[in-house]
Coordinates of C-alpha atoms and ligand atoms in Angstrom, one line a residue:
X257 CA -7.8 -22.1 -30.7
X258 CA -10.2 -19.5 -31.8
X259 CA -9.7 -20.1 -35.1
X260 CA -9.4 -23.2 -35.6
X261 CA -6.1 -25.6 -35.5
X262 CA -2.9 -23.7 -36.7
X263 CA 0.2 -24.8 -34.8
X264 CA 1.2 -28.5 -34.6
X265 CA 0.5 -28.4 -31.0
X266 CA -3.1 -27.5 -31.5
X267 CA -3.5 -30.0 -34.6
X268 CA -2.4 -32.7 -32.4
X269 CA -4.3 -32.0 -29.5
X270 CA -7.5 -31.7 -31.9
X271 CA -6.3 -35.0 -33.5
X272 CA -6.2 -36.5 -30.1
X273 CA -9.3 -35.7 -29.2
X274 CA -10.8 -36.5 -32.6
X275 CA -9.5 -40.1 -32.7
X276 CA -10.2 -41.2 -29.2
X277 CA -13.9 -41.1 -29.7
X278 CA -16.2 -43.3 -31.1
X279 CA -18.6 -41.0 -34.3
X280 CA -20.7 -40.1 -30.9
X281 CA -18.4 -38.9 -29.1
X282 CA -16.8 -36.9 -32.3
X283 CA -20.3 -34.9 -32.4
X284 CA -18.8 -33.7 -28.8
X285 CA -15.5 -32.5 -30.4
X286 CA -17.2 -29.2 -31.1
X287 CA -18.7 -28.7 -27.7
X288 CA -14.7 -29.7 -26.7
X289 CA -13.9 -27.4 -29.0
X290 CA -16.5 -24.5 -27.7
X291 CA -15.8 -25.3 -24.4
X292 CA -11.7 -24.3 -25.1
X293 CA -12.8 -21.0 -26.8
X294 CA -14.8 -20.7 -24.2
X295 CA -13.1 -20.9 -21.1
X296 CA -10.1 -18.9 -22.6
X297 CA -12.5 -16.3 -22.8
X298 CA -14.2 -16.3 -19.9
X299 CA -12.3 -18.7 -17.5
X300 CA -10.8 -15.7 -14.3
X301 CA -7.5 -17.6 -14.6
X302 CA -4.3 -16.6 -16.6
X303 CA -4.0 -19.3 -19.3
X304 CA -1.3 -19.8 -21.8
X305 CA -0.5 -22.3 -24.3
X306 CA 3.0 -23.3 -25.6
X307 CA 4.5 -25.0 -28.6
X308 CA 7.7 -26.7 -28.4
X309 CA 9.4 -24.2 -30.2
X310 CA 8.4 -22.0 -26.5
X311 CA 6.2 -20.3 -29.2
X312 CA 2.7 -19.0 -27.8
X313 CA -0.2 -20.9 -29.1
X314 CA -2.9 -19.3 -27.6
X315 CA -3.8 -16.6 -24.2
X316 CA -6.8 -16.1 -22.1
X317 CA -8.6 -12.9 -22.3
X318 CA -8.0 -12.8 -18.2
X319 CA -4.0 -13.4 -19.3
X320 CA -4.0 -10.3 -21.6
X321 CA -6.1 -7.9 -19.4
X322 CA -3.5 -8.9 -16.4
X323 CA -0.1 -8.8 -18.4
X324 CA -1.5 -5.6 -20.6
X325 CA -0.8 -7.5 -23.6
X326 CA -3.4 -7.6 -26.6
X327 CA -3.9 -11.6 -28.5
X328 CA -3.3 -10.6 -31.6
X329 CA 0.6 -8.9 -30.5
X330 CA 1.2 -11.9 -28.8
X331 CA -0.2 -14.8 -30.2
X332 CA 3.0 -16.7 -32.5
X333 CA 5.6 -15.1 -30.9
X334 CA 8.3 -16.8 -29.2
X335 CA 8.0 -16.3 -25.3
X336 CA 11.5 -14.7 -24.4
X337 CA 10.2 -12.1 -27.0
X338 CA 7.6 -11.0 -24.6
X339 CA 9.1 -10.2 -21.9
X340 CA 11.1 -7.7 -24.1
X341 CA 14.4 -5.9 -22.0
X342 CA 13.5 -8.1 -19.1
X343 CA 16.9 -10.5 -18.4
X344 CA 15.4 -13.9 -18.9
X345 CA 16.5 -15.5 -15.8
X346 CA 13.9 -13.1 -14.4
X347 CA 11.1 -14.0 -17.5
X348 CA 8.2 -15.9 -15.1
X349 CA 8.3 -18.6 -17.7
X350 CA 11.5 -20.4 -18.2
X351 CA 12.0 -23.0 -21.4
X352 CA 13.2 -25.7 -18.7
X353 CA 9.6 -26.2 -18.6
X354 CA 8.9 -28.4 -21.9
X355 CA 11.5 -30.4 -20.3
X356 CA 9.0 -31.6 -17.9
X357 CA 9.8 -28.8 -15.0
X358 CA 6.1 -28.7 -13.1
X359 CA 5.7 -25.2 -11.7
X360 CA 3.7 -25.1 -8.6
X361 CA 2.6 -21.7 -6.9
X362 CA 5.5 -19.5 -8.3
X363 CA 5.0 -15.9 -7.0
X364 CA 5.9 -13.1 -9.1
X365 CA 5.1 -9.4 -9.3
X366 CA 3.5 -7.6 -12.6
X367 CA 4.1 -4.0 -13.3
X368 CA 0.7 -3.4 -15.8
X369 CA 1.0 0.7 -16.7
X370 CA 0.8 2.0 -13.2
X371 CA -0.6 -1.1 -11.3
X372 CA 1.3 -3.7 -9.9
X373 CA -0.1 -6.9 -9.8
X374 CA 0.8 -9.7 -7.7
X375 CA 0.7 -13.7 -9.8
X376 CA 0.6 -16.8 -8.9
X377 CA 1.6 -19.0 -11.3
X378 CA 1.1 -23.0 -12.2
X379 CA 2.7 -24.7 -15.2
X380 CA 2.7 -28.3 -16.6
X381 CA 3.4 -30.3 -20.1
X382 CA 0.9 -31.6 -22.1
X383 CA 1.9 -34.9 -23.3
X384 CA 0.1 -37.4 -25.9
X385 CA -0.8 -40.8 -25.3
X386 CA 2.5 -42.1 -26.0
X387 CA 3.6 -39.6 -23.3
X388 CA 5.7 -37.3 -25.9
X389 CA 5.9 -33.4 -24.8
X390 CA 3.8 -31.6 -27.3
X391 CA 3.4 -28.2 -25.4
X392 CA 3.0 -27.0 -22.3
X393 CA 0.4 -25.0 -20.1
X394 CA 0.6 -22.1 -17.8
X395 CA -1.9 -21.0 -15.3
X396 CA -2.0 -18.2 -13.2
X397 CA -3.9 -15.8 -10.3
X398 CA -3.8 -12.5 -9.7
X399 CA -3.9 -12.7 -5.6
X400 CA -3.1 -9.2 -5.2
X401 CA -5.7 -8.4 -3.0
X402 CA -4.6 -11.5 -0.9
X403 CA -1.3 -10.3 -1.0
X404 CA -2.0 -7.1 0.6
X405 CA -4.3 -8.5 3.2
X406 CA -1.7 -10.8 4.3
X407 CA 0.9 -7.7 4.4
X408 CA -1.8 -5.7 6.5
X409 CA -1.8 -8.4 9.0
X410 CA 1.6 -8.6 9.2
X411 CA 1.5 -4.4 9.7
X412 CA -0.8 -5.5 12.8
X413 CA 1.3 -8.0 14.0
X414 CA 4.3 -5.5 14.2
X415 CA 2.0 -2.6 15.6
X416 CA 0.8 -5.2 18.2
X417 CA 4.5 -5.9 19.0
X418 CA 5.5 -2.2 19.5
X419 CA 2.5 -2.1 21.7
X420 CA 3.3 -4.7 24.0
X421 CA 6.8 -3.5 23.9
X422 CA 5.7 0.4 24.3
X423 CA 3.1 -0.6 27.4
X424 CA 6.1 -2.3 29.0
X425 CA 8.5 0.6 28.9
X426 CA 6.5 4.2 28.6
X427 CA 5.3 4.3 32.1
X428 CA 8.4 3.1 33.4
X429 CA 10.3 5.8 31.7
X430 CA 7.7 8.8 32.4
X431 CA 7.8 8.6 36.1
X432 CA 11.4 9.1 36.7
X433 CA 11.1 11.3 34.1
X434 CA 8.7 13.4 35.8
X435 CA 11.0 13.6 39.2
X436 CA 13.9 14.6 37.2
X437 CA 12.0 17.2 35.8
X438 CA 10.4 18.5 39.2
X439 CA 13.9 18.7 40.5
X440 CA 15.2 20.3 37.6
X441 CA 12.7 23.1 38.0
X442 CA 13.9 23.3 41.2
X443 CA 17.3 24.0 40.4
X444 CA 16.1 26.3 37.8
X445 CA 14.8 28.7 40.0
X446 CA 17.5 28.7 42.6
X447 CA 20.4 29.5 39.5
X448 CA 17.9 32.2 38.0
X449 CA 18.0 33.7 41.5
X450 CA 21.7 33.6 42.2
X451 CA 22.1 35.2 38.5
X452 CA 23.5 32.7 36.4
X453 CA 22.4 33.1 33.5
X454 CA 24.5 30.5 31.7
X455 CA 23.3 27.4 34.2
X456 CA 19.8 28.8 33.8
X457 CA 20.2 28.7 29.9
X458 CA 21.8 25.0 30.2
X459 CA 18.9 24.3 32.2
X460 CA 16.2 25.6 29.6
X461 CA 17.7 23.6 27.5
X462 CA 17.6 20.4 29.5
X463 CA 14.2 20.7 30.0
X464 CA 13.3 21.3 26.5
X465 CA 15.0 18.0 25.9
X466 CA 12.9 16.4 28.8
X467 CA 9.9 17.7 27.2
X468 CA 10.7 16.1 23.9
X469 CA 11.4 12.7 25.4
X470 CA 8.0 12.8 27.0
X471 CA 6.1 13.4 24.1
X472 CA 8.1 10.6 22.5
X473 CA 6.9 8.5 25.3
X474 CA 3.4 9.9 24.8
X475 CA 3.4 8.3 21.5
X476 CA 4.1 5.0 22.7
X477 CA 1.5 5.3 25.3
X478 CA -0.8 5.8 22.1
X479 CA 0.5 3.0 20.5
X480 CA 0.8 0.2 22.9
X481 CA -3.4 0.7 23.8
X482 CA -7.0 1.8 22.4
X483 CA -6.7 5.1 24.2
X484 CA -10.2 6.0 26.0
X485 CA -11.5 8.5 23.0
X486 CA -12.7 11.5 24.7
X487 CA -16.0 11.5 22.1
X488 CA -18.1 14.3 21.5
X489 CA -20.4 15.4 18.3
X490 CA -18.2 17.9 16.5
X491 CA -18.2 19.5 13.0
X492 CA -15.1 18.7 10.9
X493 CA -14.6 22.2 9.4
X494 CA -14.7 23.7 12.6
X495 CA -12.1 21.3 13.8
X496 CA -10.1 22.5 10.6
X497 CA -10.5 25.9 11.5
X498 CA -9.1 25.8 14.6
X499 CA -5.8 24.0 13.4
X500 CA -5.3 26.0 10.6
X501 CA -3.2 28.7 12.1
X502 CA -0.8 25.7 13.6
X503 CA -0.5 24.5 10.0
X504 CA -0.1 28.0 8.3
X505 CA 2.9 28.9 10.7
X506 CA 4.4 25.9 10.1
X507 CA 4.1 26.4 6.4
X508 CA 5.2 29.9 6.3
X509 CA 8.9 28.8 7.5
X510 CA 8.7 26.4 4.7
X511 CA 7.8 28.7 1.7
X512 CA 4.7 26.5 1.3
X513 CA 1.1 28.3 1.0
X514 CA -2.2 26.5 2.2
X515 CA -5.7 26.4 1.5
X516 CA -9.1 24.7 2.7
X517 CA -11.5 24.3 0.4
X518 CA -14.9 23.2 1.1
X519 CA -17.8 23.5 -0.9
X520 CA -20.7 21.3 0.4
X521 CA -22.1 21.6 4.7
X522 CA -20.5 18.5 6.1
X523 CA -22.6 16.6 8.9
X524 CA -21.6 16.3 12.3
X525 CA -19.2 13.0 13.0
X526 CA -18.5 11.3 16.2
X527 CA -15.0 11.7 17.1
X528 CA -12.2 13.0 19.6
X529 CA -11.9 16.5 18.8
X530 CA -8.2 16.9 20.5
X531 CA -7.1 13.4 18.4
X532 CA -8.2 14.2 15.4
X533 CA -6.1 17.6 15.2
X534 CA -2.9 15.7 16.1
X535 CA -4.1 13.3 12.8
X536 CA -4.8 16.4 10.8
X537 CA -1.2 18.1 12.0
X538 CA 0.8 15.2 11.4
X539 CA 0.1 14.7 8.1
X540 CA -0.1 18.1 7.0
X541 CA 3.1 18.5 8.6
X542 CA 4.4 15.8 6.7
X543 CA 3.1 17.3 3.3
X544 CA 4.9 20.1 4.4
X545 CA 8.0 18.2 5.4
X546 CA 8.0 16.6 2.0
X547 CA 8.1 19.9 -0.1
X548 CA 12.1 21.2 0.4
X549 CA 11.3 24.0 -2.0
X550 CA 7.8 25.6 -1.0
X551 CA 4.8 24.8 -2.8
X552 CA 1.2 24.2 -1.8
X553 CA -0.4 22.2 0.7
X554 CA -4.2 22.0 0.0
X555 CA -7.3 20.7 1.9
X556 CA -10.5 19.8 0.9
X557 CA -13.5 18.9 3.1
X558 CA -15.7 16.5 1.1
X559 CA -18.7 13.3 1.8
X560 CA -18.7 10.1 0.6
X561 CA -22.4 9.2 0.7
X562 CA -21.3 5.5 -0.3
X563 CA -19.6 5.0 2.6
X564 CA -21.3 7.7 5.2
X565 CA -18.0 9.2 5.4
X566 CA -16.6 12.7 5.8
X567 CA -13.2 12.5 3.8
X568 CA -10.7 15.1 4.9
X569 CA -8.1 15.2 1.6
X570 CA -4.6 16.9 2.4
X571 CA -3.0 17.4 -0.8
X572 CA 0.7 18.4 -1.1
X573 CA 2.8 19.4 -4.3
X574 CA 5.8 17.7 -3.0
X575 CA 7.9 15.1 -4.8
X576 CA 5.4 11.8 -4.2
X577 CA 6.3 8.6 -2.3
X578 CA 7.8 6.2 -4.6
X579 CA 6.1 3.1 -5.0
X580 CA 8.1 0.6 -3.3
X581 CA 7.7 2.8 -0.2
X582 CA 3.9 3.4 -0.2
X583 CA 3.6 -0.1 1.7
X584 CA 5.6 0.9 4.2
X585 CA 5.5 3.9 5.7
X586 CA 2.2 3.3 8.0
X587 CA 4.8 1.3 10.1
X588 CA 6.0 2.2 13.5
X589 CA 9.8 3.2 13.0
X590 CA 9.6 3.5 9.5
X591 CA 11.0 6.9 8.5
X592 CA 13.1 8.7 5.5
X593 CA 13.6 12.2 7.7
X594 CA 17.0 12.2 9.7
X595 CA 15.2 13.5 12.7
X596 CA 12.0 11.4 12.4
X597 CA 11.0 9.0 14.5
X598 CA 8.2 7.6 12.0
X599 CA 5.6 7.2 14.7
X600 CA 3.3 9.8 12.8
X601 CA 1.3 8.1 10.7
X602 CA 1.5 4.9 12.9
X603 CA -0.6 6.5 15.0
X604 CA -2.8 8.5 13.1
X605 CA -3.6 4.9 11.9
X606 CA -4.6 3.6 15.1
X607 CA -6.4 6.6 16.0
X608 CA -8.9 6.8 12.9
X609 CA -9.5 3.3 12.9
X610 CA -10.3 3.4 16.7
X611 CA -12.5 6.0 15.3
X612 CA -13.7 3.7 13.0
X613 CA -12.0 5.3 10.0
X614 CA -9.4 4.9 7.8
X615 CA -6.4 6.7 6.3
X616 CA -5.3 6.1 2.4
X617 CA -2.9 7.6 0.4
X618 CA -2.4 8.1 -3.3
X619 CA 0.7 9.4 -4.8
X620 CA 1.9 9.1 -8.2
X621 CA 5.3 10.4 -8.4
X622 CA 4.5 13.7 -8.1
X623 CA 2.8 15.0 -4.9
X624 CA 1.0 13.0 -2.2
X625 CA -2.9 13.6 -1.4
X626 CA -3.6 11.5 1.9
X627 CA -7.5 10.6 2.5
X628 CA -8.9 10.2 6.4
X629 CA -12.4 8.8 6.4
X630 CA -14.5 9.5 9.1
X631 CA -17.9 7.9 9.7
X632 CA -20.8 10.5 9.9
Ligands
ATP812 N1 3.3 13.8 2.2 C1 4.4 13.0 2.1 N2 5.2 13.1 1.0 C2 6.3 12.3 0.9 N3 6.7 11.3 1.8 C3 5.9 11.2 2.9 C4 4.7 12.0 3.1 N4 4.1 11.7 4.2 C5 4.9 10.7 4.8 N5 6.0 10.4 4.0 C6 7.0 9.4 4.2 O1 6.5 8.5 5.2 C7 7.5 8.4 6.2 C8 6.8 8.1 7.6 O2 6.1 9.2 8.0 P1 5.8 9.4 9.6 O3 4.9 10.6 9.7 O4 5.2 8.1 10.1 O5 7.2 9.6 10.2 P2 8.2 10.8 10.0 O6 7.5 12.0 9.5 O7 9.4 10.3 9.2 O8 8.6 11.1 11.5 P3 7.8 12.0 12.6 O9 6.4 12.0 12.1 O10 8.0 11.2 13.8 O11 8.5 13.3 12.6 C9 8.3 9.7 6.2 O12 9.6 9.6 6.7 C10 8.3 10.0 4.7 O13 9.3 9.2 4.0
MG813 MG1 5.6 12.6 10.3

């Protein structure tokens, strides 16, 4: 179509369009004509044109930027060609469709390089006058933006859930909690007194188990509501400073070496001092989690003037979160550790964005930088 009829779908659509019209109307064949080139250039819409031989006649520039193809690679070539390795009952474009098969949002994902787009896809014939197939058309969207949005919402809707469920429960479970503990104690101190040892051991060790319960509980109590920020003015690096030590020991037993680098004075942000360390800790824990064979865990203090942010990078050189996991592990629950609970970064989520923040992470197959905003 941008240059000129070829195919014999294209001939007989120009034909078509030709001997409908009166000689006035035929001076508007070029405009037709223009217009076609024209919206398959510009138009924001996958468009593709197909012979009946399931040949492609012709692709938008949207189409090619979307699919990573280029017009000239593509243009001719039969369609199952395309989608090269791909097993055709898979191919998003199936020949039933110059039997007449009408294709009305089909959903299909897109792996372009390293971004994954998410389609939407229309398809119909196009017949002539005598209602013969001569072709057909395909139409699609890229809606991954949608797509995610609607997968955020359903993130909220789960989060909300624990919530309710985690409200109903945690208090209920921390006070008896609490009296078994008191009374344990108790007992503690009357068995170290008598001198046995083993019973105040077996005690320690209950208690230690308490304590872990608790914090469990703790997190669910951070879950289920806003908790009331204890807000202050407080400088990011000093914050950093005062973690660090927590993070090196940690990263010591690990093999795994750390460093904070930052280069430009950060302003002063409005935040929970006490809540943001526990967001800082968790993920670098995490990073340091993720690297079974030592390596570095790095941190960088940076602004995004854009935004009015202070960014708080925690980089680690550890294996990467593959991509069909990336969407997933900001759920509650949601863990790959034997011993996790996957409640970290649930709530470091809820607590920088009752900050105001937000977390992202980036990770292409090898190592894992995590961003936290914080509005300055
Ligand atoms: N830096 C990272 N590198 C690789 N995977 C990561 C990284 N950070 C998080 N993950 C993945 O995300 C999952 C969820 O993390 P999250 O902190 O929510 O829970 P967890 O670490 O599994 O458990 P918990 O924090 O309760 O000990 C992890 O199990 C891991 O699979
Ligand atoms: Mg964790």
């Amino acid at each position: 179509m941008h240059n000129g009829p070829t195919t014999p779908l294209e001939e007989a659509v120009s034909k078509l369009a030709e001997g409908r019209r009166s000689p006035g109307e035929r001076d508007a064949v070029p405009l037709l004509q223009r217009f076609a080139d024209t919206f398959l250039r510009d138009v924001n819409l996958g468009v593709l044109l197909i012979d009946l031989q399931f040949r492609l006649v012709d692709i938008s520039d949207t189409a090619c930027k979307l699919l990573g193809w280029s017009r000239e690679q593509v243009v001719n070539h039969r369609i199952n060609e395309l989608f090269g390795a791909m097993p055709k009952e898979h191919h998003p474009i199936q020949r039933s469709l110059l039997g007449g098969v009408v294709v009305t949002n089909y959903a299909f994902s897109w792996q372009n390089g390293t971004y994954r787009h998410e389609l939407l896809l229309d398809s119909n014939v196009v017949r002539c006058e005598e209602g013969r197939i001569l072709g057909a058309y395909v139409l699609f969207k890229d809606v991954t933006s949608l797509k995610s949005l609607e997968e955020q919402v359903q993130r909220n809707d789960r989060l909300a859930m624990v919530g309710q469920i985690a409200a109903g429960t945690a208090h209920e479970i921390r006070n008896p909690l609490t009296s078994i503990k008191g009374f344990l104690q108790m007992f503690k101190r009357t068995l170290t007194e008598r001198g046995m040892n083993k019973e105040v051991e077996f005690a320690d060790i209950m208690l230690t188990e308490l304590n872990r319960i608790n914090e469990l509980v703790g997190e669910f109590l951070l879950l289920s509501k806003p908790k009331d920020l204890n807000i202050e003015q407080l400088r990011i690096e000093q914050v950093m400073e005062e973690i660090v030590p927590i993070i090196r020991n940690e990263a010591v037993m690990h093999n795994v070496d750390v460093r904070v680098v930052h280069t430009v004075p950060l302003p002063p942000v409005v935040a929970d001092r006490e809540m943001l360390k526990q967001v800082f800790l968790n993920i670098a824990k995490n990073g340091i989690e993720a690297m079974v064979d030592g390596g570095h865990l790095s941190i960088y203090l940076k602004i995004d003037e854009s935004c009015k942010c202070v960014l708080v990078d925690i980089h680690d050189s550890g294996p990467g979160i593959p991509g069909f996991l990336v969407d997933k592990i900001f759920d509650p629950f949601f863990t790959t550790k034997p011993n996790g609970t996957g409640l970290g970064l649930s709530v470091c989520q809820r607590i920088i964005s009752d900050m105001g923040g937000g977390i992202r992470v980036a990770s292409k197959g090898y190592g894992t930088t995590f961003t936290i905003a914080i509005p300055y």
